[in-house]
Coordinates of C-alpha atoms and ligand atoms in Angstrom, one line a residue:
M12 CA -104.8 -35.1 -1.7
P13 CA -102.6 -36.7 -4.4
L14 CA -99.0 -35.4 -4.8
T15 CA -99.6 -34.4 -8.4
A16 CA -102.9 -33.0 -9.6
G17 CA -104.9 -35.1 -12.0
P18 CA -106.4 -34.0 -15.4
D19 CA -109.3 -31.6 -15.0
D20 CA -111.8 -32.4 -17.7
A21 CA -114.3 -29.8 -16.5
V22 CA -111.8 -26.9 -16.8
E23 CA -110.8 -28.3 -20.2
E24 CA -114.4 -28.5 -21.4
Y25 CA -115.2 -25.1 -20.1
L26 CA -112.3 -23.6 -22.0
D27 CA -113.0 -25.6 -25.2
G28 CA -116.5 -24.2 -25.3
R29 CA -115.5 -20.6 -25.1
L30 CA -112.7 -20.1 -27.7
D31 CA -114.5 -17.5 -29.7
Q32 CA -115.7 -15.5 -26.7
R33 CA -112.2 -15.6 -25.3
L34 CA -110.5 -14.3 -28.5
E35 CA -113.1 -11.5 -28.8
S36 CA -112.4 -10.5 -25.2
Y37 CA -108.6 -10.6 -25.9
K38 CA -109.1 -8.4 -28.9
T39 CA -111.2 -5.9 -26.9
F40 CA -108.4 -5.6 -24.4
L41 CA -105.8 -5.1 -27.2
R42 CA -107.9 -2.3 -28.8
I43 CA -107.2 0.0 -25.9
P44 CA -104.0 1.9 -26.7
S45 CA -102.5 1.9 -23.2
I46 CA -99.1 3.4 -24.0
S47 CA -97.9 4.4 -20.6
T48 CA -95.0 6.6 -21.6
L49 CA -97.1 9.0 -23.7
P50 CA -99.1 11.5 -21.7
E51 CA -101.9 11.7 -24.3
H52 CA -102.7 8.0 -23.6
A53 CA -103.3 8.4 -19.9
G54 CA -107.0 8.0 -20.4
D55 CA -106.4 4.8 -22.4
C56 CA -104.3 3.4 -19.6
R57 CA -107.1 4.1 -17.2
Q58 CA -109.6 2.4 -19.6
A59 CA -107.3 -0.7 -19.7
A60 CA -107.3 -0.7 -15.9
E61 CA -111.1 -0.4 -15.9
F62 CA -111.4 -3.3 -18.4
L63 CA -109.5 -5.5 -16.0
V64 CA -111.6 -4.3 -13.0
G65 CA -114.7 -5.3 -14.9
E66 CA -113.3 -8.7 -15.9
L67 CA -112.2 -9.6 -12.4
R68 CA -115.5 -8.5 -10.8
A69 CA -117.5 -10.5 -13.4
M70 CA -115.6 -13.7 -12.6
G71 CA -116.0 -13.5 -8.8
V72 CA -112.6 -12.0 -7.8
E73 CA -113.0 -9.9 -4.7
H74 CA -111.7 -6.5 -3.4
V75 CA -111.3 -5.4 -7.0
A76 CA -110.2 -1.8 -7.6
A77 CA -108.2 0.4 -9.8
E78 CA -106.0 1.9 -7.1
E79 CA -104.6 5.4 -7.4
T80 CA -100.8 5.8 -7.4
G81 CA -100.2 9.3 -8.7
G82 CA -99.6 7.8 -12.1
H83 CA -101.5 5.1 -14.0
P84 CA -103.6 3.0 -11.6
I85 CA -102.6 -0.4 -10.2
V86 CA -105.4 -2.9 -10.5
Y87 CA -105.8 -5.1 -7.5
G88 CA -108.1 -8.0 -6.8
D89 CA -107.9 -11.2 -4.6
W90 CA -109.6 -14.5 -3.9
L91 CA -108.5 -15.7 -0.5
H92 CA -110.7 -18.6 0.4
A93 CA -108.3 -21.6 -0.1
D94 CA -107.7 -22.1 3.6
G95 CA -104.4 -23.6 4.4
A96 CA -103.2 -23.5 0.7
P97 CA -100.4 -21.2 -0.4
T98 CA -101.0 -17.6 -1.3
V99 CA -99.6 -16.3 -4.6
V100 CA -99.2 -12.8 -5.9
V101 CA -99.7 -12.7 -9.6
Y102 CA -98.2 -9.7 -11.4
G103 CA -98.6 -8.5 -15.0
H104 CA -98.6 -5.1 -16.8
Y105 CA -101.4 -3.7 -18.8
D106 CA -99.4 -0.9 -20.4
V107 CA -97.6 -1.3 -23.7
Q108 CA -94.8 0.3 -25.6
P109 CA -95.2 3.0 -28.3
V110 CA -95.9 1.8 -31.8
D111 CA -93.5 3.8 -34.0
P112 CA -92.5 3.3 -36.7
L113 CA -96.1 2.9 -37.7
E114 CA -95.5 2.3 -41.4
L115 CA -93.8 -1.0 -40.7
W116 CA -96.9 -2.6 -39.2
H117 CA -98.8 -4.9 -41.6
S118 CA -102.1 -4.0 -39.8
P119 CA -102.8 -1.2 -37.4
P120 CA -101.3 -1.9 -33.9
F121 CA -104.6 -1.4 -32.0
E122 CA -106.8 -3.2 -34.5
P123 CA -106.0 -6.8 -33.5
V124 CA -106.2 -9.5 -36.2
I125 CA -105.6 -13.2 -36.2
S126 CA -103.3 -14.4 -38.9
N127 CA -101.3 -17.6 -39.4
G128 CA -102.3 -18.8 -35.9
R129 CA -101.1 -15.6 -34.2
M130 CA -102.8 -12.7 -32.6
L131 CA -101.3 -9.6 -34.0
A132 CA -101.4 -6.3 -32.1
R133 CA -99.3 -4.1 -29.8
G134 CA -99.5 -5.9 -26.4
A135 CA -100.6 -9.3 -27.8
A136 CA -97.6 -10.8 -26.1
D137 CA -96.1 -8.0 -23.8
D138 CA -98.0 -8.2 -21.6
K139 CA -101.7 -7.9 -22.1
G140 CA -101.9 -11.3 -23.8
Q141 CA -100.3 -13.0 -20.7
I142 CA -102.6 -11.1 -18.3
H143 CA -105.5 -12.2 -20.4
M144 CA -104.4 -15.8 -20.0
H145 CA -104.4 -15.5 -16.2
L146 CA -107.9 -14.0 -16.3
R147 CA -109.2 -16.9 -18.4
A148 CA -107.6 -19.5 -16.1
I149 CA -109.1 -18.0 -13.0
E150 CA -112.5 -17.7 -14.7
A151 CA -112.4 -21.4 -15.8
L152 CA -111.5 -22.6 -12.3
L153 CA -114.1 -20.4 -10.5
A154 CA -116.8 -21.3 -13.0
T155 CA -116.3 -25.0 -12.8
R156 CA -115.3 -25.5 -9.2
G157 CA -116.6 -22.4 -7.5
R158 CA -113.2 -22.1 -5.9
L159 CA -109.5 -21.8 -6.6
P160 CA -106.9 -24.3 -5.3
V161 CA -104.7 -21.5 -4.0
N162 CA -105.2 -18.0 -2.7
L163 CA -104.5 -15.4 -5.3
M164 CA -103.7 -11.7 -5.1
L165 CA -103.6 -10.1 -8.5
V166 CA -101.5 -7.0 -9.1
F167 CA -101.7 -5.5 -12.6
E168 CA -99.5 -2.5 -13.2
G169 CA -99.8 0.3 -15.8
E170 CA -96.3 1.7 -15.8
E171 CA -93.9 -1.2 -16.4
E172 CA -92.9 0.0 -19.8
S173 CA -92.1 3.5 -18.4
S174 CA -90.0 2.5 -15.4
S175 CA -92.7 1.5 -12.8
E176 CA -92.2 4.8 -10.9
H177 CA -95.2 4.2 -8.6
L178 CA -94.9 0.5 -8.0
D179 CA -92.3 0.3 -5.2
P180 CA -94.1 2.9 -3.1
W181 CA -97.4 1.0 -3.6
L182 CA -95.7 -2.3 -2.6
E183 CA -94.3 -0.6 0.5
A184 CA -97.7 0.9 1.4
N185 CA -99.4 -2.5 0.9
R186 CA -96.7 -4.7 2.4
D187 CA -99.0 -6.2 5.1
R188 CA -101.9 -6.9 2.7
L189 CA -99.5 -8.6 0.3
S190 CA -98.2 -11.1 2.7
A191 CA -97.9 -14.3 0.5
D192 CA -95.7 -17.3 -0.2
V193 CA -94.6 -16.7 -3.8
A194 CA -95.0 -14.3 -6.7
V195 CA -95.7 -15.5 -10.2
I196 CA -95.0 -13.3 -13.2
S197 CA -96.0 -14.1 -16.8
D198 CA -94.0 -11.5 -18.7
T199 CA -91.3 -13.6 -20.3
S200 CA -91.1 -15.8 -23.3
F201 CA -90.1 -19.3 -24.3
F202 CA -86.6 -20.3 -25.5
E203 CA -85.5 -20.0 -29.2
G204 CA -87.5 -22.4 -31.4
N205 CA -90.5 -21.8 -29.2
R206 CA -89.2 -24.4 -26.8
P207 CA -91.0 -24.3 -23.4
A208 CA -88.8 -22.5 -20.8
I209 CA -88.8 -21.0 -17.4
T210 CA -86.7 -17.9 -17.0
L211 CA -84.5 -17.9 -13.9
G212 CA -82.5 -14.7 -14.5
L213 CA -83.2 -11.2 -15.7
R214 CA -80.8 -8.4 -16.3
G215 CA -81.1 -5.0 -14.6
L216 CA -81.1 -1.7 -16.4
M217 CA -79.5 1.8 -16.1
Y218 CA -81.0 4.2 -18.6
A219 CA -79.4 7.7 -19.1
Q220 CA -79.4 10.6 -21.6
I221 CA -76.4 12.6 -22.7
D222 CA -76.9 16.1 -23.9
V223 CA -74.1 18.0 -25.5
T224 CA -74.5 21.7 -26.2
G225 CA -72.2 24.2 -28.1
S226 CA -73.3 27.6 -29.4
P227 CA -77.0 28.5 -28.6
V228 CA -77.8 28.3 -32.4
D229 CA -76.6 26.3 -35.3
L230 CA -73.5 27.8 -36.9
H231 CA -72.5 28.0 -40.6
S232 CA -70.1 25.1 -40.9
G233 CA -67.9 26.9 -43.4
S234 CA -67.5 30.1 -41.4
Y235 CA -67.0 28.3 -38.1
G236 CA -66.0 24.7 -39.0
G237 CA -62.5 24.0 -37.6
S238 CA -62.6 26.7 -35.0
V239 CA -65.6 25.6 -32.9
E240 CA -66.1 22.2 -31.3
N241 CA -69.0 20.4 -33.0
P242 CA -71.5 18.9 -30.4
A243 CA -72.4 16.0 -32.7
N244 CA -68.7 15.1 -33.2
A245 CA -68.1 15.5 -29.5
L246 CA -71.0 13.2 -28.7
C247 CA -69.7 10.5 -31.1
Q248 CA -66.3 10.8 -29.5
I249 CA -67.9 10.2 -26.0
V250 CA -70.0 7.3 -27.2
A251 CA -67.1 5.7 -29.0
A252 CA -65.0 5.7 -25.8
L253 CA -67.7 3.9 -23.8
K254 CA -67.0 0.4 -25.2
G255 CA -63.8 -1.2 -26.5
P256 CA -63.3 -3.4 -29.6
D257 CA -63.3 -6.4 -27.2
G258 CA -66.9 -5.7 -26.4
R259 CA -66.1 -4.6 -22.9
V260 CA -67.5 -1.5 -21.3
R261 CA -64.7 0.9 -20.6
I262 CA -66.3 2.8 -17.7
P263 CA -63.9 2.4 -14.7
G264 CA -65.4 0.2 -12.0
F265 CA -68.2 -1.0 -14.3
Y266 CA -67.5 -4.7 -13.6
A267 CA -66.6 -4.4 -9.9
D268 CA -69.9 -5.9 -8.7
V269 CA -70.3 -8.5 -11.5
V270 CA -70.2 -12.0 -10.0
P271 CA -68.3 -14.2 -12.4
L272 CA -70.1 -17.1 -14.0
S273 CA -69.4 -20.4 -12.3
D274 CA -68.5 -23.6 -14.1
S275 CA -72.0 -24.9 -13.5
D276 CA -73.6 -21.7 -14.8
R277 CA -71.5 -22.0 -18.0
A278 CA -72.4 -25.7 -18.3
A279 CA -76.1 -24.8 -18.0
F280 CA -75.8 -22.2 -20.8
A281 CA -73.9 -24.7 -23.0
A282 CA -76.5 -27.4 -22.5
L283 CA -79.3 -25.3 -24.0
P284 CA -80.5 -26.4 -27.4
F285 CA -79.4 -23.2 -29.1
D286 CA -79.3 -22.9 -32.9
E287 CA -76.9 -19.9 -33.1
D288 CA -77.2 -19.5 -36.9
G289 CA -80.9 -19.7 -36.8
Y290 CA -80.9 -17.0 -34.1
R291 CA -78.7 -14.9 -36.2
T292 CA -80.7 -15.2 -39.4
G293 CA -83.9 -14.7 -37.5
I294 CA -82.6 -11.3 -36.4
G295 CA -81.4 -10.6 -39.9
V296 CA -77.8 -9.5 -39.1
P297 CA -74.7 -10.5 -40.9
E298 CA -72.8 -11.4 -37.8
L299 CA -73.2 -11.8 -34.0
I300 CA -70.8 -9.8 -31.7
G301 CA -70.1 -9.4 -28.0
E302 CA -67.7 -9.5 -25.1
V303 CA -64.7 -11.5 -25.8
G304 CA -64.5 -14.8 -23.9
Y305 CA -68.3 -15.5 -23.7
T306 CA -70.8 -17.3 -25.7
T307 CA -73.9 -15.7 -27.3
L308 CA -76.2 -17.0 -24.6
E309 CA -73.8 -15.9 -21.8
R310 CA -73.5 -12.4 -23.4
R311 CA -77.2 -12.0 -23.6
G312 CA -78.2 -13.6 -20.3
A313 CA -75.4 -13.2 -17.8
R314 CA -73.1 -10.4 -18.9
P315 CA -73.6 -6.6 -18.6
T316 CA -73.6 -4.4 -21.6
L317 CA -74.0 -0.9 -22.9
D318 CA -76.0 0.3 -25.9
V319 CA -77.0 3.5 -27.6
N320 CA -80.8 3.4 -27.9
G321 CA -81.1 6.6 -29.9
I322 CA -78.8 9.4 -31.1
W323 CA -79.8 12.7 -32.7
G324 CA -78.8 16.3 -33.4
G325 CA -78.3 18.7 -36.2
F326 CA -79.8 18.5 -39.6
E327 CA -81.8 15.3 -40.3
G328 CA -83.9 16.4 -43.3
E329 CA -83.3 15.3 -46.9
G330 CA -80.4 16.8 -48.9
S331 CA -77.6 18.8 -47.2
K332 CA -77.5 21.7 -44.9
T333 CA -74.1 23.0 -43.9
I334 CA -74.2 23.6 -40.2
I335 CA -72.4 22.9 -36.9
P336 CA -75.4 21.8 -34.8
A337 CA -76.1 23.7 -31.6
H338 CA -76.7 20.4 -29.7
A339 CA -76.6 16.7 -29.9
H340 CA -78.1 13.9 -27.7
A341 CA -77.9 10.2 -27.0
K342 CA -80.0 7.8 -25.0
V343 CA -77.7 5.2 -23.5
S344 CA -78.6 2.1 -21.5
C345 CA -76.7 -0.5 -19.6
R346 CA -78.1 -4.0 -18.9
L347 CA -76.8 -5.1 -15.5
V348 CA -76.2 -8.4 -13.8
T349 CA -75.8 -10.0 -10.4
A350 CA -74.8 -7.3 -7.8
Q351 CA -74.6 -4.3 -10.1
E352 CA -76.8 -1.5 -8.7
P353 CA -78.4 0.9 -11.2
D354 CA -77.7 4.0 -9.1
R355 CA -74.0 3.2 -8.7
I356 CA -73.6 2.4 -12.4
F357 CA -75.2 5.7 -13.2
E358 CA -72.6 7.5 -11.0
L359 CA -69.7 5.7 -12.7
F360 CA -71.2 6.5 -16.1
R361 CA -71.8 10.1 -15.3
D362 CA -68.3 10.6 -13.9
F363 CA -66.6 8.8 -16.9
V364 CA -68.5 10.9 -19.4
A365 CA -67.6 14.1 -17.6
E366 CA -63.9 13.0 -17.7
I367 CA -63.8 12.2 -21.4
A368 CA -66.1 15.0 -22.7
P369 CA -64.3 17.5 -24.8
P370 CA -64.0 20.7 -22.8
A371 CA -65.1 23.0 -25.7
V372 CA -68.8 21.9 -25.3
R373 CA -71.1 21.6 -22.3
T374 CA -72.0 18.0 -21.6
E375 CA -74.8 16.9 -19.2
V376 CA -75.8 13.4 -18.2
R377 CA -79.1 12.5 -16.5
L378 CA -80.7 9.3 -15.2
L379 CA -83.9 8.4 -16.9
G380 CA -84.7 5.1 -15.2
G381 CA -83.4 1.8 -13.9
G382 CA -84.0 -1.5 -12.3
R383 CA -82.1 -4.2 -10.5
P384 CA -81.3 -7.6 -11.9
S385 CA -82.7 -10.8 -10.4
L386 CA -82.0 -14.5 -10.3
T387 CA -84.3 -17.3 -8.9
P388 CA -83.1 -20.8 -8.0
A389 CA -84.3 -23.6 -10.3
D390 CA -84.9 -25.9 -7.3
H391 CA -87.5 -23.7 -5.6
P392 CA -90.7 -25.8 -5.1
A393 CA -92.8 -23.2 -6.9
T394 CA -90.4 -23.3 -9.9
Q395 CA -90.7 -27.0 -10.0
A396 CA -94.5 -26.8 -9.8
A397 CA -94.4 -24.4 -12.8
A398 CA -92.2 -26.9 -14.6
R399 CA -94.7 -29.7 -14.1
A400 CA -97.6 -27.5 -15.2
I401 CA -95.8 -26.4 -18.3
E402 CA -94.8 -30.0 -19.2
H403 CA -98.5 -31.0 -18.7
A404 CA -99.9 -28.3 -21.0
F405 CA -97.1 -28.2 -23.6
G406 CA -96.1 -31.9 -23.7
Q407 CA -92.4 -31.0 -23.1
A408 CA -90.4 -30.2 -20.0
P409 CA -89.2 -26.6 -19.9
V410 CA -85.6 -25.6 -20.2
Y411 CA -84.2 -23.1 -17.7
M412 CA -82.8 -20.0 -19.2
R413 CA -81.6 -16.5 -18.4
E414 CA -83.2 -13.6 -20.2
G415 CA -81.4 -10.4 -21.3
G416 CA -84.4 -8.2 -20.7
S417 CA -85.5 -6.6 -17.4
I418 CA -88.5 -6.8 -15.1
P419 CA -87.4 -4.6 -12.3
V420 CA -90.4 -5.5 -10.2
C421 CA -88.9 -9.0 -9.6
A422 CA -86.2 -7.5 -7.4
S423 CA -88.9 -5.4 -5.7
F424 CA -91.0 -8.4 -4.8
E425 CA -87.9 -10.1 -3.4
R426 CA -86.6 -7.0 -1.6
I427 CA -89.9 -5.3 -0.4
L428 CA -92.2 -8.3 0.1
G429 CA -89.6 -11.0 0.7
L430 CA -91.2 -13.2 -2.0
P431 CA -89.5 -15.7 -4.3
V432 CA -90.4 -15.0 -7.9
V433 CA -91.3 -17.6 -10.5
L434 CA -91.1 -16.4 -14.1
A435 CA -93.7 -18.4 -15.9
G436 CA -94.0 -16.7 -19.3
F437 CA -95.5 -18.3 -22.3
T438 CA -95.0 -16.2 -25.4
N439 CA -93.1 -17.3 -28.5
P440 CA -89.6 -15.8 -28.7
D441 CA -90.3 -14.3 -32.1
D442 CA -93.1 -12.2 -30.6
N443 CA -91.7 -8.8 -31.8
A444 CA -92.2 -7.3 -28.4
H445 CA -91.5 -3.5 -28.5
A446 CA -91.3 -3.7 -32.3
P447 CA -93.7 -3.5 -35.3
N448 CA -96.0 -6.5 -35.8
E449 CA -96.0 -7.8 -32.2
S450 CA -97.7 -11.2 -32.1
M451 CA -98.6 -14.1 -29.8
V452 CA -98.8 -17.6 -31.2
L453 CA -102.3 -18.7 -30.2
D454 CA -101.2 -22.2 -29.4
N455 CA -98.9 -20.7 -26.7
Y456 CA -101.8 -18.6 -25.5
E457 CA -104.2 -21.6 -25.3
R458 CA -101.8 -24.0 -23.7
G459 CA -100.6 -21.2 -21.5
I460 CA -104.1 -20.8 -20.0
R461 CA -104.1 -24.6 -19.3
A462 CA -100.6 -24.4 -17.8
I463 CA -101.7 -21.6 -15.5
A464 CA -104.8 -23.4 -14.2
R465 CA -102.6 -26.5 -13.7
L466 CA -100.0 -24.5 -11.9
W467 CA -102.4 -23.5 -9.2
D468 CA -103.4 -27.2 -8.7
E469 CA -99.7 -28.2 -8.7
L470 CA -98.8 -25.6 -6.1
A471 CA -101.6 -26.6 -3.8
A472 CA -100.7 -30.3 -4.2
A473 CA -97.0 -29.7 -3.6
D474 CA -97.8 -27.7 -0.5
S475 CA -100.1 -30.2 1.0
G476 CA -97.6 -33.0 0.1
A477 CA -94.9 -31.1 1.9
R478 CA -96.9 -31.0 5.2
Ligands
BES7 N1 -91.6 -8.2 -20.7 C1 -90.4 -7.3 -20.8 C2 -89.2 -8.0 -20.2 C3 -88.6 -9.0 -21.0 C4 -87.9 -8.7 -22.2 C5 -88.9 -10.4 -20.8 C6 -87.4 -9.6 -23.0 C7 -88.4 -11.3 -21.7 C8 -87.7 -11.0 -22.8 C9 -90.8 -6.0 -20.1 O1 -92.0 -5.6 -20.4 C10 -89.8 -5.0 -20.6 O2 -89.9 -4.6 -21.7 N2 -88.9 -4.5 -19.7 C11 -88.1 -3.4 -20.0 C12 -87.6 -2.8 -18.8 C13 -88.3 -1.5 -18.4 C14 -87.6 -0.9 -17.2 C15 -88.6 -0.6 -19.4 C16 -86.9 -3.9 -20.8 O3 -86.4 -5.0 -20.6 O4 -86.4 -3.1 -21.6
MN8 MN1 -93.4 -7.0 -20.3
MN9 MN1 -91.9 -4.7 -22.5

């Protein structure tokens, strides 16, 4: 067995001959509105799971089932006949984010269209597109060789966008069956400028809601204004106290478990080919901000932060209505790094809000979800195999980056299954994930399929070379 895999013309030829079919199937998957957080879409989530079951069975994957979890099903399937070769758990999520505000979409979110070399639809990138790339790579290998170079266990979840409530218990219950060497997750994107990248770090998340209540009903703001605490004002006061003008979170103890950046961490960030002004104008903001003493890439990838995701209360219609609202609310999230634990951060958050909340209103804080941060070493052999596969398919070696977003399942794979995680994601960074007009650049999709097929060859070759 050669140390590096050679070109595979048969796989290439197979893929070349099926472009139209492939895009049709991709569209079929995207037409299913599998929004996991909205109860009225539970049937659609199940249908997306059934779509995957059908695809996996048709290509010869075994033990395929939509497994019940108490929530949306987890699709499992495996192919375990590569005796002596490594075993890989592949994870993706078939659920998607809600689509509001609908009026900002140029075409309906669940009617996929191809335009300017991109597939446009909710889920085109996050993460149905990337699952679909895995399907097509497996299909091409099985169809042309009758076998795979490695053993694969596929785990496709339907609740990632709504906090993966049933995934950890499922992983615990299936710990023995999921005994493997490495996990590969394709749910990240390339670096700015669509530069091939491997993500090493992801931030964690603590997501909470603050509810402030005053009188049981709205009050006349003339009759009562000045004598009764206003819940909306009180909420603003609380929110304003959470972060300082230096960009630092003011919750006592918030930074206690943050491991400082090393000189080499900082050098790695500084070495990335980052066009800061292009990044800024791409987002469309007048200025970039953040924690004093850190660069933009450090702030985004390696420092914790706190943000209001939504805030509401009182009169929101047109014109004016003179009231003191009965209640006001905010959804607040913290992105976490290194050793910060979501549960601990929630306790600190809750206690601080209780301390600063004006006593003339009732203030409640509840945890809505969370996930731990994760960091994988660049020198892991599976990461290096992914780097070779990406370079082969994209003609450029990947950079190593840290991502500000969260994939809580990474920490679960490490903690519950003891598996190192390789984040091999292929979408363009301007994919508008979670936003209107989500899209996947089809060149990334096509090359990504080749990179995935190549990755399995590279992993098998690296493993046999190591023996
Ligand atoms: N695919 C994303 C994670 C991600 C975000 C990767 C940005 C690369 C860049 C994932 O589907 C996601 O959206 N995760 C959520 C966390 C979850 C607990 C709701 C997130 O980061 O907000
Ligand atoms: Mn995702
Ligand atoms: Mn997402």
